[in-house]
Tab-separated table of C-alpha atoms in Angstrom:
chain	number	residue	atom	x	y	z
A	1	UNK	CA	152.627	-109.483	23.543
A	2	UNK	CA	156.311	-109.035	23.678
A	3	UNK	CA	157.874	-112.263	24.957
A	4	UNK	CA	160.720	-112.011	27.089
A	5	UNK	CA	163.987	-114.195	26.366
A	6	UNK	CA	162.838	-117.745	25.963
A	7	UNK	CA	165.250	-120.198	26.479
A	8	UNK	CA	167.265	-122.127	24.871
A	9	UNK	CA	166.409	-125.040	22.615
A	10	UNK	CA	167.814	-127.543	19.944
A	11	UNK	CA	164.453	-127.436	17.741
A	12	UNK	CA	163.568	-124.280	16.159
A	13	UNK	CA	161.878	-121.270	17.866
A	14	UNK	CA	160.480	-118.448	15.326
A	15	UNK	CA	159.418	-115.319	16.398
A	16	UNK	CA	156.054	-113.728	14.862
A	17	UNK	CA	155.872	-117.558	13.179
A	18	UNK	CA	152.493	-117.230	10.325
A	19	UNK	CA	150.329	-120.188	11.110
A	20	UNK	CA	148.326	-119.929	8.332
A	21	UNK	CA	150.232	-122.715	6.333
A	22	UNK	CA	150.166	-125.199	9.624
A	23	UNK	CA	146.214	-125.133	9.178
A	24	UNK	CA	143.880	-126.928	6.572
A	25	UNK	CA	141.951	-124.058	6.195
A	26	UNK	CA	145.491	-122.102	5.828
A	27	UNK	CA	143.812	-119.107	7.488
A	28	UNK	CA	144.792	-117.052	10.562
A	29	UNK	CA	147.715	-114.684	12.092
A	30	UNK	CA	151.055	-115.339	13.481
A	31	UNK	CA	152.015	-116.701	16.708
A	32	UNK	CA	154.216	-114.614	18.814
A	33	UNK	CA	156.546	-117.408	18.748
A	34	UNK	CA	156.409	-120.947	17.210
A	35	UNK	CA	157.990	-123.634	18.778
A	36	UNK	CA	159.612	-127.033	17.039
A	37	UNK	CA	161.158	-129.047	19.153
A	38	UNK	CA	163.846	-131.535	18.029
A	39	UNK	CA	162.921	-134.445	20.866
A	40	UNK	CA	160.908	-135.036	23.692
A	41	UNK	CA	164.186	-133.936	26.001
A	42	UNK	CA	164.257	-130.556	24.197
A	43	UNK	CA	160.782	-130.063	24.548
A	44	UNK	CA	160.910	-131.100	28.433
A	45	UNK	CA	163.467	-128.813	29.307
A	46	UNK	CA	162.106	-125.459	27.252
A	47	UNK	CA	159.002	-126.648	29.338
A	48	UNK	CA	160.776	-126.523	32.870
A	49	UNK	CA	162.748	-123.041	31.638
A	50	UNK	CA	160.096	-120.964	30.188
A	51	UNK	CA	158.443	-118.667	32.089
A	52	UNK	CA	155.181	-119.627	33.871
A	53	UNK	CA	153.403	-116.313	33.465
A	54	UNK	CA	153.702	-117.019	29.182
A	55	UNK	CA	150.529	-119.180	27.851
A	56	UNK	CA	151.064	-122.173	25.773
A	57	UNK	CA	149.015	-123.573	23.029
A	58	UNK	CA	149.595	-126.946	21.129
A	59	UNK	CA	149.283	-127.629	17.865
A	60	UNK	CA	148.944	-130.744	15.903
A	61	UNK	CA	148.530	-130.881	12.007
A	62	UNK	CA	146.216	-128.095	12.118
A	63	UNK	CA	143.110	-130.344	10.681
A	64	UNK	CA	140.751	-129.179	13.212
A	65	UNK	CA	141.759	-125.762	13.818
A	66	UNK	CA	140.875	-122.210	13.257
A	67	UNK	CA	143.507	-119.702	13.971
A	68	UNK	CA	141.976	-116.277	14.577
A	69	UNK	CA	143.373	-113.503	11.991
A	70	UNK	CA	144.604	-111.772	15.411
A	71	UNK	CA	147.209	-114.788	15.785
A	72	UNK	CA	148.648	-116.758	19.320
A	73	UNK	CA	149.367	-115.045	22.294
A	74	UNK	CA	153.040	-116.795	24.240
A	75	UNK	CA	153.803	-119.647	22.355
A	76	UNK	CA	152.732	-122.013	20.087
A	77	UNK	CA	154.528	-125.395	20.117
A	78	UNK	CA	153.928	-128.204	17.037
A	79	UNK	CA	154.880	-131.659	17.536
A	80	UNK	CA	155.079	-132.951	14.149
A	81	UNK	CA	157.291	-134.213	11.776
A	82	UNK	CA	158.922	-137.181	11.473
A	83	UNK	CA	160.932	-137.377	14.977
A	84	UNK	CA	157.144	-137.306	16.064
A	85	UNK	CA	155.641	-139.754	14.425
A	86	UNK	CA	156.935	-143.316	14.955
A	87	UNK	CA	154.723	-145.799	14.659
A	88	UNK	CA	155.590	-149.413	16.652
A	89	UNK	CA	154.226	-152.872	17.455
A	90	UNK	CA	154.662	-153.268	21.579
A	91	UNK	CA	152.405	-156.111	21.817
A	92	UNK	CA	150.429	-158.963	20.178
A	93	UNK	CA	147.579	-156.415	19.490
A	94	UNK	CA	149.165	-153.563	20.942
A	95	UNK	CA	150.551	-150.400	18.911
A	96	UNK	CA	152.599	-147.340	20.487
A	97	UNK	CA	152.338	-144.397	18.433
A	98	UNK	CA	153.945	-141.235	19.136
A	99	UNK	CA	151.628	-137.956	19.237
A	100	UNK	CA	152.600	-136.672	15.385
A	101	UNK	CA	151.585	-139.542	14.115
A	102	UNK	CA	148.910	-139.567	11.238
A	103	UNK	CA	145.992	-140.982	12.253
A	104	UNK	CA	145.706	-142.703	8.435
A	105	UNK	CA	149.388	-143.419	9.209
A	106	UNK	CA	148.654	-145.723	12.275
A	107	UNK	CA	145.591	-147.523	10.936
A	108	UNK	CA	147.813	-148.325	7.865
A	109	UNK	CA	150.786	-149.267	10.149
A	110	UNK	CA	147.830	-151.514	12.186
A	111	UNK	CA	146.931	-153.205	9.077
A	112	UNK	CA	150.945	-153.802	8.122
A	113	UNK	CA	151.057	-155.685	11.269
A	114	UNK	CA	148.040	-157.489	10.811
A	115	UNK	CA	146.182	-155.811	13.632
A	116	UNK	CA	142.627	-155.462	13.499
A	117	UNK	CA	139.818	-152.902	15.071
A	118	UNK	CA	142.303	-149.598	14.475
A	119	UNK	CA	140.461	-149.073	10.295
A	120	UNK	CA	138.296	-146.427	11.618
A	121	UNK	CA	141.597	-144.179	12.362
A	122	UNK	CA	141.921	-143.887	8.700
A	123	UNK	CA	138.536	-141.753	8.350
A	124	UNK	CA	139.406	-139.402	11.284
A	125	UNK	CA	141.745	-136.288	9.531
A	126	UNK	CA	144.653	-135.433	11.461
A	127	UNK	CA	147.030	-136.664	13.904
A	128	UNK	CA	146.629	-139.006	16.491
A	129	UNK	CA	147.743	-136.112	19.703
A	130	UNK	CA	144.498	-133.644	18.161
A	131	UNK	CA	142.371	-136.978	17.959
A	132	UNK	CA	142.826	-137.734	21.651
A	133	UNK	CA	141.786	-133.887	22.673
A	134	UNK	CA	138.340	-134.462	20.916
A	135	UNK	CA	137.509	-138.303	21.486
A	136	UNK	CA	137.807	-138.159	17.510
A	137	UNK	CA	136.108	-140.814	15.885
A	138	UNK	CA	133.817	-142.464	12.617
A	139	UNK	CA	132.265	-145.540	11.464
A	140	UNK	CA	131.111	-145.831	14.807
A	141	UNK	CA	134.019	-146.115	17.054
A	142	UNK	CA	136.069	-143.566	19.072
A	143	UNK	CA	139.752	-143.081	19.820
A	144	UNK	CA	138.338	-143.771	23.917
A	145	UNK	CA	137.348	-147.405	22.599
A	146	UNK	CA	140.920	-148.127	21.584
A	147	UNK	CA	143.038	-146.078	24.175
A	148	UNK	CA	145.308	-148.288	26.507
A	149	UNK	CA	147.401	-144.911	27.834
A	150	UNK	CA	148.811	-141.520	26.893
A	151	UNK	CA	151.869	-139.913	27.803
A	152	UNK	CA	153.208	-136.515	28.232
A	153	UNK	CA	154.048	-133.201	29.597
A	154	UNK	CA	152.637	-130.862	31.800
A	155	UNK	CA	153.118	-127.107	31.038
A	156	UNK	CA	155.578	-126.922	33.677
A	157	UNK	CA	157.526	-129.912	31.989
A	158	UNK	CA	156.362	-132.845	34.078
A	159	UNK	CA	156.239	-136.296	32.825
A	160	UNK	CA	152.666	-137.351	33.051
A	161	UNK	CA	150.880	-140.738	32.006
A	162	UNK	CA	147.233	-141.338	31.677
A	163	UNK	CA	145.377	-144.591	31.585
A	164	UNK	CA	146.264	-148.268	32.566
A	165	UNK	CA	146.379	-147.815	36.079
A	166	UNK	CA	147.545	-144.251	36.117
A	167	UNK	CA	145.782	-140.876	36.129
A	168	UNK	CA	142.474	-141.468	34.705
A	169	UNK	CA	141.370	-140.117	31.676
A	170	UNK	CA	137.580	-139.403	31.288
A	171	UNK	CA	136.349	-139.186	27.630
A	172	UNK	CA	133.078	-138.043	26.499
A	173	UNK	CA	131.087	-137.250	23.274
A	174	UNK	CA	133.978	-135.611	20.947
A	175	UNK	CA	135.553	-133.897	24.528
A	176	UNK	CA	138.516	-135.028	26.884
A	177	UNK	CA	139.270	-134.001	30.305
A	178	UNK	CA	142.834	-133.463	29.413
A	179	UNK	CA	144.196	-130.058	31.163
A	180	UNK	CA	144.004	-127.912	27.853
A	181	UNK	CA	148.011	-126.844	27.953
A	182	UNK	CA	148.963	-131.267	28.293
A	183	UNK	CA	150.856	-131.954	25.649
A	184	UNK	CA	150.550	-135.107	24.628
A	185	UNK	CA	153.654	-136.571	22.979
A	186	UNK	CA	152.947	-140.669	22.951
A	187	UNK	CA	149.798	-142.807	22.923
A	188	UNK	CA	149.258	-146.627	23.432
A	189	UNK	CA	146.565	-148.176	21.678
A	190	UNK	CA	144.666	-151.946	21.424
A	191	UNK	CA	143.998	-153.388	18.823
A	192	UNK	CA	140.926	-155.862	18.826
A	193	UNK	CA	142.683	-158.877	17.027
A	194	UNK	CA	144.956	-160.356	14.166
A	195	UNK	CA	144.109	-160.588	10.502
A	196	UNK	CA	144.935	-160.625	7.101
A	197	UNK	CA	147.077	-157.608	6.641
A	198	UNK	CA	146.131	-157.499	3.020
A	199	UNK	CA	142.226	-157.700	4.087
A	200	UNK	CA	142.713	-154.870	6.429
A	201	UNK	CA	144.343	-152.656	4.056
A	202	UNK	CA	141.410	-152.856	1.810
A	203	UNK	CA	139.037	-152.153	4.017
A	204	UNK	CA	140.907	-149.060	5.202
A	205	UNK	CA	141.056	-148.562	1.211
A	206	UNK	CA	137.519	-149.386	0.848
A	207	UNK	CA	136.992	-146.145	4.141
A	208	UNK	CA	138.926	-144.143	2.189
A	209	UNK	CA	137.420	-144.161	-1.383
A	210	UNK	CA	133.848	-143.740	0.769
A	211	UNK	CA	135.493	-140.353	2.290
A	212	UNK	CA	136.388	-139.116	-1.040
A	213	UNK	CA	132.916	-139.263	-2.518
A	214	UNK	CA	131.184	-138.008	0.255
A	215	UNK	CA	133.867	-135.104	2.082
A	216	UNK	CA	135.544	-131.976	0.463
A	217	UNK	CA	138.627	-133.891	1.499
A	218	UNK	CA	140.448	-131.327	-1.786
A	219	UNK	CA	139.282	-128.041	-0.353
A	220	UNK	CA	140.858	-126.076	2.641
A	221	UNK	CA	138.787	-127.539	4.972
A	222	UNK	CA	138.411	-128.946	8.404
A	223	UNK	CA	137.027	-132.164	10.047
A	224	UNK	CA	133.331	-132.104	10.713
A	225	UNK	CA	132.621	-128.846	11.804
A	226	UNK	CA	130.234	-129.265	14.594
A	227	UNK	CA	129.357	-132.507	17.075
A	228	UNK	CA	126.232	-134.114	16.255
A	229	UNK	CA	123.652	-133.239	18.816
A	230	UNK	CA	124.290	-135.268	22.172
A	231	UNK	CA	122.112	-136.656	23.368
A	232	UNK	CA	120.719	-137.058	20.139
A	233	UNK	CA	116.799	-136.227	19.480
A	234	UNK	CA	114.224	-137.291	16.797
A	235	UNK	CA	116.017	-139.066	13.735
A	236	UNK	CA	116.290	-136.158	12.020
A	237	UNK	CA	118.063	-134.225	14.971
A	238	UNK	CA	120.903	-137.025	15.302
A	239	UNK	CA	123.172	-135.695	12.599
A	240	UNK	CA	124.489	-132.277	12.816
A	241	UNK	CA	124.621	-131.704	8.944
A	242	UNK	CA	120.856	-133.100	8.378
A	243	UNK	CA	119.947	-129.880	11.008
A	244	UNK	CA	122.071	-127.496	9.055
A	245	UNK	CA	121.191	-129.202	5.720
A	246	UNK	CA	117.191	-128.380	6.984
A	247	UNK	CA	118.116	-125.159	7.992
A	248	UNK	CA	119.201	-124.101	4.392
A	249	UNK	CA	122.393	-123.532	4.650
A	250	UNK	CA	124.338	-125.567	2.259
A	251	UNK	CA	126.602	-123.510	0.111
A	252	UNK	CA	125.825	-120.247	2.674
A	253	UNK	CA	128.905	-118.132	1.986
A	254	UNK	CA	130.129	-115.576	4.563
A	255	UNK	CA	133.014	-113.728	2.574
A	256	UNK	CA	135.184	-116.512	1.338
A	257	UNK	CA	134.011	-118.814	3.154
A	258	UNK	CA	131.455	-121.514	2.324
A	259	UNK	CA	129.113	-124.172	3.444
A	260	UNK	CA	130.461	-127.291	1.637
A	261	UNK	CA	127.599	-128.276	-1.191
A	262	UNK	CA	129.316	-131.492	-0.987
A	263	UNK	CA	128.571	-132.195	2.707
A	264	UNK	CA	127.219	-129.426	4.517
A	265	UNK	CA	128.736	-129.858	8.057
A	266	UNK	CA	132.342	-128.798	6.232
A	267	UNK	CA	133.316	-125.531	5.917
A	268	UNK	CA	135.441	-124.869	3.164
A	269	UNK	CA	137.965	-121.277	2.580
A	270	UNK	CA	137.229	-121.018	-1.209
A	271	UNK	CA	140.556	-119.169	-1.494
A	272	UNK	CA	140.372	-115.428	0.568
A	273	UNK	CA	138.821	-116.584	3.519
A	274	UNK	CA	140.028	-115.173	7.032
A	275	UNK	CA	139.538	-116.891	9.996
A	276	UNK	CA	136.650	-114.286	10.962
A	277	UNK	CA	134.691	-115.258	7.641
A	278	UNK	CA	134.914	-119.233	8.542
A	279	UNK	CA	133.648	-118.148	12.187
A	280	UNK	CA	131.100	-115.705	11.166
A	281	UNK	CA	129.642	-118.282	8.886
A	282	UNK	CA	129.675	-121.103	11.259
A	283	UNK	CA	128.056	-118.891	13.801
A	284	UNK	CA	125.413	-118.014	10.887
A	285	UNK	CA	125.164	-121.659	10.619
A	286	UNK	CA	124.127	-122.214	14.219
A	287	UNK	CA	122.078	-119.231	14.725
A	288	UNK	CA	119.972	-120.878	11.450
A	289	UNK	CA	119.854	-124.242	12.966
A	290	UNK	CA	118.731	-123.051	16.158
A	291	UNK	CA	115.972	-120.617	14.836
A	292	UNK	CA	114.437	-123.809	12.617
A	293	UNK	CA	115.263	-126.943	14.913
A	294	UNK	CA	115.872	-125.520	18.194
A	295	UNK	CA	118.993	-127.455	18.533
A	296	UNK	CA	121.918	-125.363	19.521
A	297	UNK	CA	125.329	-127.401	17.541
A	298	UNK	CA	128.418	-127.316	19.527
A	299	UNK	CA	131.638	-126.722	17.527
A	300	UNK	CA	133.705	-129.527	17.146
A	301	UNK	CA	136.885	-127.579	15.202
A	302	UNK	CA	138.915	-125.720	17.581
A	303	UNK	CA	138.946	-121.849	17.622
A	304	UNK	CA	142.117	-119.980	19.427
A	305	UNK	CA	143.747	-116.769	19.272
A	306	UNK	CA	143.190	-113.060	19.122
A	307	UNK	CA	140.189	-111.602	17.393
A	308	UNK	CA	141.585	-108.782	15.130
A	309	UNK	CA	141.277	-105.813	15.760
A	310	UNK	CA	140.972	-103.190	13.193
């Protein structure tokens, strides 16, 4: 697509912008143009300038994400770094955090403040804005279960809110109802109590040693690549890598990519993987599980772009 002039903006706009290295599996083409902005001012009035007829995708940390080798169509705006990512106490067990934020970042930053019920965060890869567009969750809770409000833009550069007496918000099994081009820039959250900060911390220590052992946390991976089955079935249809674990496919390699042996509902790019090769092989992956369990998985990493075309 060739973009016509965008307007101005006091963040940084790159044209043809790789996006490989803003993804975990650091796969994936360029975007026609990549968009950084400084605040949320300069990011509501590129909003209310650009041109309606040019599609917008958002991008978080790029944990649950494939980019397709064909790259983004219009542009592609990130809201990270560290003018997106302040974490604050608003309340007695109340914590704002704005969209960038690390979702390890905030459960830490809950525990600082001696807020309890936010340690699952800490086992959920990613930021807190990409958490909210899957109902992200582990360890039994979801980001729904701790959500007081969200904040943020429309594509045409409205203020929105969501929640608390606003706009509601409907959250389901790892899905949102959020308009996919809402970009959310600032999220309230409750806590369920006080504690021991020092108590809290190790827990989220005691989560994160547990993720280690058990998650290719070291490879170029993802989140969990596919939803458990919901509703769930028989016992051993209620966990998405049990079915694919059944279906023989740990350490399945399409190209360079590969069924984690570790934990077999992570893909993994072993090192000259393409976005195609992680999609093929998850796609081998369900085809497998469907054929042995008649369960059809639902992907739970997100898959945009342009399929390239040779």
């Amino acid at each position: 697509m060739t973009l016509p002039t965008l307007p101005p903006a006091r963040g940084k706009l790159i044209a043809n912008a790789p996006l490989a290295p803003y993804t975990w599996f650091r796969v994936g083409g360029p975007a026609d143009a990549l968009f950084l902005p400084e605040d949320e001012d300069d990011l509501e009035a590129f909003l209310k300038a650009l041109d309606p007829a040019i599609p917008v995708t958002i991008l978080g940390v790029g944990s649950n994400l494939i980019v397709r080798d064909g790259g983004i169509e219009g542009v592609a705006i990130r809201l990270m770094g560290r003018q997106w990512g302040e974490i604050t106490r608003t309340g007695e067990t109340e914590l704002t955090a704005d969209s960038g934020a690390l979702d390890l970042a905030v459960a830490r930053a809950a525990a600082k403040h001696g807020l309890t019920g936010l340690e699952f965060l800490s086992g959920i890869p990613g930021s807190l804005g990409g958490a909210t567009r899957t109902n992200a969750g582990c360890y039994g809770r979801e980001l729904k279960d701790v959500l007081v409000r969200l904040e943020g833009f429309t594509r045409a550069g409205e203020r929105r809110t969501y929640g608390d007496g606003h706009t509601p918000v409907h959250f389901t099994y790892r899905h949102t109802d959020l308009p996919d081009d809402f970009l959310v820039t600032r999220l309230v959250l409750q806590a369920t109590g006080n504690g021991d900060p020092a108590a809290i911390a190790a827990e989220i220590e005691t989560l994160q040693s547990r993720r280690a052992e058990t998650q290719p946390i070291r490879e170029k991976t993802s989140g969990s690549t596919f939803a458990n089955p919901d509703p769930p079935g028989t016992p051993d249809q209620r966990s998405a890598w049990k079915l694919i674990d059944a279906a023989g496919c740990r350490g399945l390699k399409v190209g360079g990519a590969q069924v984690s042996p570790m934990h077999c509902n992570f893909l993994i790019n072993t090192g000259e993987a393409t976005a195609a090769d992680l999609e093929a092989l998850g796609e081998l992956v369900r085809a497998r599980v469907l054929d042995t369990s008649g369960v059809s998985l639902r992907w739970e990493v997100r898959r945009i772009g342009r399929i390239q075309t040779v």
